[in-house]
PDB file of C-alpha atoms and ligand atoms in Angstrom:
ATOM      1  CA  MET K1002      44.259  32.080  12.227  1.00 61.00           C
ATOM      2  CA  ASP K1003      41.166  29.848  11.393  1.00 65.00           C
ATOM      3  CA  ILE K1004      39.278  27.187  13.317  1.00 67.00           C
ATOM      4  CA  ARG K1005      41.412  25.055  12.078  1.00 64.00           C
ATOM      5  CA  GLU K1006      44.125  26.007  12.998  1.00 66.00           C
ATOM      6  CA  THR K1007      43.463  26.951  16.415  1.00 65.00           C
ATOM      7  CA  ILE K1008      41.819  23.487  16.849  1.00 64.00           C
ATOM      8  CA  ASP K1009      45.833  21.968  15.612  1.00 65.00           C
ATOM      9  CA  LEU K1010      46.979  24.313  17.706  1.00 66.00           C
ATOM     10  CA  VAL K1011      45.753  23.531  20.786  1.00 66.00           C
ATOM     11  CA  GLU K1012      46.482  19.824  19.906  1.00 64.00           C
ATOM     12  CA  ALA K1013      49.807  20.909  19.595  1.00 63.00           C
ATOM     13  CA  THR K1014      50.226  23.155  22.919  1.00 67.00           C
ATOM     14  CA  THR K1015      48.262  20.660  24.926  1.00 70.00           C
ATOM     15  CA  ARG K1016      49.613  17.546  26.361  1.00 75.00           C
ATOM     16  CA  PRO K1017      46.584  14.972  26.328  1.00 82.00           C
ATOM     17  CA  ALA K1018      46.766  11.580  28.894  1.00 83.00           C
ATOM     18  CA  LYS K1019      45.445   9.943  26.260  1.00 93.00           C
ATOM     19  CA  LEU K1020      46.733   9.558  21.925  1.00 95.00           C
ATOM     20  CA  GLU K1021      44.669   8.091  19.920  1.00 96.00           C
ATOM     21  CA  THR K1022      45.122   6.591  16.666  1.00 97.00           C
ATOM     22  CA  THR K1023      42.837   7.865  14.202  1.00 97.00           C
ATOM     23  CA  PRO K1024      41.231   4.628  12.328  1.00 97.00           C
ATOM     24  CA  LEU K1025      41.682   4.070   8.811  1.00 98.00           C
ATOM     25  CA  PRO K1026      38.670   5.478   6.473  1.00 97.00           C
ATOM     26  CA  TYR K1027      40.053   1.579   4.053  1.00 98.00           C
ATOM     27  CA  THR K1028      41.297  -1.597   3.651  1.00 98.00           C
ATOM     28  CA  HIS K1029      45.326  -2.645   3.800  1.00 98.00           C
ATOM     29  CA  LYS K1030      44.775  -3.485   0.790  1.00 98.00           C
ATOM     30  CA  ALA K1031      43.100  -0.381  -1.489  1.00 98.00           C
ATOM     31  CA  LEU K1032      45.772   1.623  -1.587  1.00 98.00           C
ATOM     32  CA  GLU K1033      47.773  -1.067  -4.122  1.00 98.00           C
ATOM     33  CA  PRO K1034      49.096  -1.047  -5.474  1.00 97.00           C
ATOM     34  CA  VAL K1035      50.441   2.348  -5.256  1.00 97.00           C
ATOM     35  CA  MET K1036      50.908   1.697  -1.102  1.00 98.00           C
ATOM     36  CA  SER K1037      50.551  -2.052  -0.307  1.00 98.00           C
ATOM     37  CA  ALA K1038      48.463  -4.039   2.516  1.00 98.00           C
ATOM     38  CA  GLU K1039      51.975  -5.020   3.683  1.00 98.00           C
ATOM     39  CA  THR K1040      52.772  -1.546   4.783  1.00 98.00           C
ATOM     40  CA  ILE K1041      50.129  -0.345   5.741  1.00 98.00           C
ATOM     41  CA  GLU K1042      50.330  -3.154   8.433  1.00 98.00           C
ATOM     42  CA  TYR K1043      54.564  -2.594   9.200  1.00 97.00           C
ATOM     43  CA  HIS K1044      53.460   2.015   8.422  1.00 98.00           C
ATOM     44  CA  TYR K1045      50.365   2.229  10.279  1.00 98.00           C
ATOM     45  CA  GLU K1046      49.177  -1.135  12.497  1.00 98.00           C
ATOM     46  CA  HIS K1047      52.673  -1.220  13.986  1.00 97.00           C
ATOM     47  CA  LEU K1048      54.986   2.285  14.020  1.00 97.00           C
ATOM     48  CA  ALA K1049      51.878   5.570  13.919  1.00 97.00           C
ATOM     49  CA  LYS K1050      50.300   3.119  17.058  1.00 98.00           C
ATOM     50  CA  GLY K1051      52.725   2.560  18.528  1.00 97.00           C
ATOM     51  CA  TYR K1052      53.641   6.848  18.304  1.00 97.00           C
ATOM     52  CA  ALA K1053      50.398   6.835  20.745  1.00 97.00           C
ATOM     53  CA  LYS K1054      50.917   3.216  22.307  1.00 97.00           C
ATOM     54  CA  LYS K1055      54.262   4.361  23.817  1.00 97.00           C
ATOM     55  CA  TYR K1056      52.869   7.784  24.524  1.00 96.00           C
ATOM     56  CA  ASN K1057      50.154   6.204  26.683  1.00 96.00           C
ATOM     57  CA  ALA K1058      52.580   3.945  28.984  1.00 96.00           C
ATOM     58  CA  GLY K1059      54.802   6.628  29.123  1.00 94.00           C
ATOM     59  CA  GLU K1060      57.218   5.951  27.267  1.00 95.00           C
ATOM     60  CA  GLY K1061      60.750   7.695  25.109  1.00 94.00           C
ATOM     61  CA  ASN K1062      59.897  11.335  24.106  1.00 94.00           C
ATOM     62  CA  ALA K1063      56.898  12.060  25.168  1.00 93.00           C
ATOM     63  CA  ASN K1064      57.056  15.822  22.431  1.00 92.00           C
ATOM     64  CA  PHE K1065      58.809  13.056  19.810  1.00 94.00           C
ATOM     65  CA  ASN K1066      55.882  10.582  20.090  1.00 95.00           C
ATOM     66  CA  ARG K1067      53.074  13.268  20.271  1.00 94.00           C
ATOM     67  CA  ALA K1068      54.316  14.935  17.141  1.00 95.00           C
ATOM     68  CA  GLY K1069      53.996  11.036  15.315  1.00 96.00           C
ATOM     69  CA  ASN K1070      51.084  10.847  16.174  1.00 96.00           C
ATOM     70  CA  PHE K1071      49.911  13.568  15.774  1.00 96.00           C
ATOM     71  CA  LEU K1072      51.410  13.828  11.705  1.00 97.00           C
ATOM     72  CA  HIS K1073      50.291  10.206  10.505  1.00 98.00           C
ATOM     73  CA  ASN K1074      46.439  11.499  11.758  1.00 98.00           C
ATOM     74  CA  LYS K1075      46.819  13.546   9.229  1.00 98.00           C
ATOM     75  CA  PHE K1076      48.544  11.469   6.733  1.00 98.00           C
ATOM     76  CA  PHE K1077      46.609   8.060   6.151  1.00 98.00           C
ATOM     77  CA  PRO K1078      42.928   9.715   6.682  1.00 98.00           C
ATOM     78  CA  GLN K1079      44.214  12.133   3.919  1.00 98.00           C
ATOM     79  CA  LEU K1080      44.995   8.805   1.380  1.00 98.00           C
ATOM     80  CA  ARG K1081      42.292   6.896  -0.424  1.00 98.00           C
ATOM     81  CA  ALA K1082      42.175   4.152  -2.987  1.00 98.00           C
ATOM     82  CA  PRO K1083      43.613   4.816  -6.635  1.00 97.00           C
ATOM     83  CA  LYS K1084      41.681   6.284  -9.456  1.00 84.00           C
ATOM     84  CA  GLY K1085      41.807   7.265 -12.749  1.00 82.00           C
ATOM     85  CA  ALA K1086      43.850  10.504 -12.625  1.00 88.00           C
ATOM     86  CA  ASN K1087      43.139  11.836  -9.623  1.00 96.00           C
ATOM     87  CA  ARG K1088      43.512  15.515  -9.954  1.00 97.00           C
ATOM     88  CA  PRO K1089      42.752  18.169  -7.628  1.00 98.00           C
ATOM     89  CA  ARG K1090      39.807  19.952  -7.657  1.00 96.00           C
ATOM     90  CA  GLY K1091      38.308  22.741  -5.740  1.00 97.00           C
ATOM     91  CA  ALA K1092      39.933  25.011  -3.040  1.00 97.00           C
ATOM     92  CA  VAL K1093      43.466  22.815  -3.434  1.00 98.00           C
ATOM     93  CA  LEU K1094      43.422  23.370  -7.185  1.00 98.00           C
ATOM     94  CA  GLU K1095      43.302  26.805  -7.065  1.00 98.00           C
ATOM     95  CA  LEU K1096      45.743  27.483  -4.342  1.00 98.00           C
ATOM     96  CA  ILE K1097      48.214  25.300  -5.619  1.00 98.00           C
ATOM     97  CA  GLU K1098      47.543  27.074  -9.770  1.00 98.00           C
ATOM     98  CA  SER K1099      47.788  30.834  -7.715  1.00 98.00           C
ATOM     99  CA  LYS K1100      51.378  29.701  -7.050  1.00 98.00           C
ATOM    100  CA  PHE K1101      52.765  26.870  -9.657  1.00 98.00           C
ATOM    101  CA  LYS K1102      50.243  27.741 -12.489  1.00 97.00           C
ATOM    102  CA  THR K1103      49.701  24.435 -13.330  1.00 98.00           C
ATOM    103  CA  TYR K1104      49.624  21.015 -10.641  1.00 98.00           C
ATOM    104  CA  GLU K1105      52.496  19.886 -12.476  1.00 98.00           C
ATOM    105  CA  ASP K1106      54.742  22.145 -11.805  1.00 98.00           C
ATOM    106  CA  PHE K1107      53.725  22.279  -8.381  1.00 98.00           C
ATOM    107  CA  LYS K1108      54.445  18.634  -8.043  1.00 98.00           C
ATOM    108  CA  ILE K1109      57.498  19.230  -9.774  1.00 98.00           C
ATOM    109  CA  ALA K1110      59.071  21.829  -6.918  1.00 98.00           C
ATOM    110  CA  PHE K1111      57.506  19.789  -3.949  1.00 98.00           C
ATOM    111  CA  LYS K1112      60.030  16.891  -4.981  1.00 98.00           C
ATOM    112  CA  GLU K1113      62.929  19.490  -5.461  1.00 98.00           C
ATOM    113  CA  VAL K1114      61.915  20.173  -1.620  1.00 97.00           C
ATOM    114  CA  ALA K1115      61.875  17.012  -1.067  1.00 97.00           C
ATOM    115  CA  MET K1116      64.420  15.093  -2.317  1.00 96.00           C
ATOM    116  CA  ALA K1117      66.551  17.459  -0.933  1.00 95.00           C
ATOM    117  CA  ILE K1118      65.500  16.662   3.154  1.00 93.00           C
ATOM    118  CA  GLN K1119      67.920  14.854   4.049  1.00 88.00           C
ATOM    119  CA  GLY K1120      67.095  12.120   6.679  1.00 88.00           C
ATOM    120  CA  SER K1121      63.760  11.443   8.220  1.00 93.00           C
ATOM    121  CA  GLY K1122      60.926  13.410   8.081  1.00 96.00           C
ATOM    122  CA  TRP K1123      57.929  15.023   6.128  1.00 98.00           C
ATOM    123  CA  CYS K1124      57.541  17.416   3.399  1.00 98.00           C
ATOM    124  CA  TYR K1125      53.321  19.503   2.996  1.00 98.00           C
ATOM    125  CA  LEU K1126      51.934  22.174   1.325  1.00 98.00           C
ATOM    126  CA  SER K1127      51.020  24.460   3.458  1.00 98.00           C
ATOM    127  CA  THR K1128      47.525  25.923   3.473  1.00 97.00           C
ATOM    128  CA  SER K1129      49.434  29.233   2.051  1.00 97.00           C
ATOM    129  CA  GLY K1130      50.927  27.664  -0.910  1.00 98.00           C
ATOM    130  CA  GLN K1131      54.383  27.364   0.724  1.00 98.00           C
ATOM    131  CA  ILE K1132      56.299  23.570  -0.025  1.00 98.00           C
ATOM    132  CA  LYS K1133      57.577  22.697   4.255  1.00 98.00           C
ATOM    133  CA  THR K1134      59.564  20.442   5.075  1.00 97.00           C
ATOM    134  CA  ILE K1135      59.722  18.712   8.683  1.00 97.00           C
ATOM    135  CA  PRO K1136      62.758  17.691  11.132  1.00 94.00           C
ATOM    136  CA  ASN K1137      62.036  14.297  12.197  1.00 94.00           C
ATOM    137  CA  HIS K1138      58.484  15.021  13.753  1.00 94.00           C
ATOM    138  CA  GLN K1139      56.924  18.802  14.870  1.00 94.00           C
ATOM    139  CA  VAL K1140      53.467  19.359  15.348  1.00 94.00           C
ATOM    140  CA  ARG K1141      52.235  22.388  12.561  1.00 95.00           C
ATOM    141  CA  THR K1142      49.315  23.654  12.330  1.00 93.00           C
ATOM    142  CA  ASP K1143      49.210  25.292   8.728  1.00 96.00           C
ATOM    143  CA  ILE K1144      49.606  21.265   6.807  1.00 98.00           C
ATOM    144  CA  CYS K1145      47.456  21.019   3.870  1.00 98.00           C
ATOM    145  CA  VAL K1146      49.009  18.549   1.867  1.00 98.00           C
ATOM    146  CA  LEU K1147      51.577  15.933   3.840  1.00 98.00           C
ATOM    147  CA  VAL K1148      54.056  13.648   2.736  1.00 98.00           C
ATOM    148  CA  ASP K1149      55.961  11.359   4.678  1.00 98.00           C
ATOM    149  CA  TRP K1150      59.126  11.493   3.806  1.00 97.00           C
ATOM    150  CA  TRP K1151      60.692   8.138   6.247  1.00 97.00           C
ATOM    151  CA  GLU K1152      61.940   5.710   5.114  1.00 95.00           C
ATOM    152  CA  HIS K1153      59.755   3.508   6.329  1.00 96.00           C
ATOM    153  CA  ALA K1154      56.468   4.906   4.462  1.00 96.00           C
ATOM    154  CA  PHE K1155      57.923   3.480   0.484  1.00 96.00           C
ATOM    155  CA  ALA K1156      61.583   1.278   1.844  1.00 96.00           C
ATOM    156  CA  LEU K1157      59.523  -1.827   1.215  1.00 97.00           C
ATOM    157  CA  ASP K1158      57.801  -1.090  -1.776  1.00 97.00           C
ATOM    158  CA  TYR K1159      59.625   0.527  -3.749  1.00 97.00           C
ATOM    159  CA  GLU K1160      63.480  -0.006  -2.113  1.00 96.00           C
ATOM    160  CA  TRP K1161      65.720   2.956  -2.347  1.00 94.00           C
ATOM    161  CA  ASP K1162      63.145   4.954  -4.994  1.00 96.00           C
ATOM    162  CA  LYS K1163      62.100   8.297  -3.283  1.00 95.00           C
ATOM    163  CA  GLU K1164      61.100   9.655  -6.663  1.00 96.00           C
ATOM    164  CA  LYS K1165      58.922   7.227  -8.114  1.00 97.00           C
ATOM    165  CA  TYR K1166      57.003   6.770  -4.334  1.00 97.00           C
ATOM    166  CA  LEU K1167      56.392  10.587  -4.778  1.00 97.00           C
ATOM    167  CA  ASP K1168      54.923   9.940  -8.425  1.00 97.00           C
ATOM    168  CA  ASN K1169      52.681   7.626  -7.594  1.00 97.00           C
ATOM    169  CA  ILE K1170      51.566   9.082  -3.939  1.00 97.00           C
ATOM    170  CA  TRP K1171      49.905  11.758  -6.253  1.00 98.00           C
ATOM    171  CA  LYS K1172      47.491   8.677  -7.019  1.00 97.00           C
ATOM    172  CA  ILE K1173      46.400   8.308  -3.446  1.00 98.00           C
ATOM    173  CA  ILE K1174      45.454  11.926  -2.173  1.00 98.00           C
ATOM    174  CA  ASN K1175      42.341  12.459  -0.938  1.00 98.00           C
ATOM    175  CA  TRP K1176      41.909  15.964  -2.163  1.00 98.00           C
ATOM    176  CA  ASP K1177      38.103  16.316  -0.340  1.00 97.00           C
ATOM    177  CA  VAL K1178      40.388  15.643   2.459  1.00 98.00           C
ATOM    178  CA  CYS K1179      42.700  18.098   1.759  1.00 98.00           C
ATOM    179  CA  ASN K1180      40.168  20.987   0.861  1.00 98.00           C
ATOM    180  CA  GLU K1181      38.680  20.507   4.425  1.00 97.00           C
ATOM    181  CA  ARG K1182      42.265  22.055   5.394  1.00 97.00           C
ATOM    182  CA  LEU K1183      42.077  25.211   3.424  1.00 96.00           C
TER     183      LEU K1183
HETATM  184 FE1  LIG Y 799      55.893   7.120   8.664  1.00 78.33          FE
END
């Protein structure tokens, strides 16, 4: 287990007195047109911060709120403003090509797994190159590239069209952040 996984494991197995939501490294409008300011305001400001607020207030299910906070703190800082082709590079590209041949093949495989999720959850590329799913919220120690697959992540911008949300989200993945996880 490397240092990053160890840090995640410590986070996962401890119950801190207080949780914090990681600040966004971009403005609310920065991810448009892929993800609107309205979605950021609803998803980040209201829902993501809500997990920490509820946990800190002792409300609701502590494990659920703890994991929701953990996953959203992975998800939002891993996004960036859309720019050009935004293809992966470095270690994450090597991982993708070693497991899926090409980035295009990886995206097809990812979509297949994500579309099979019933109900709310998450889909991610693990640090060992597998595409994995998370029902609802759970802390995982092997996340490399994480996609929020709850309806609240896409409904305002894409209505029912989850596939379109996924096709577009690759334009705003910050691959530098993913590379830091490898
Ligand atoms: Fe979410």
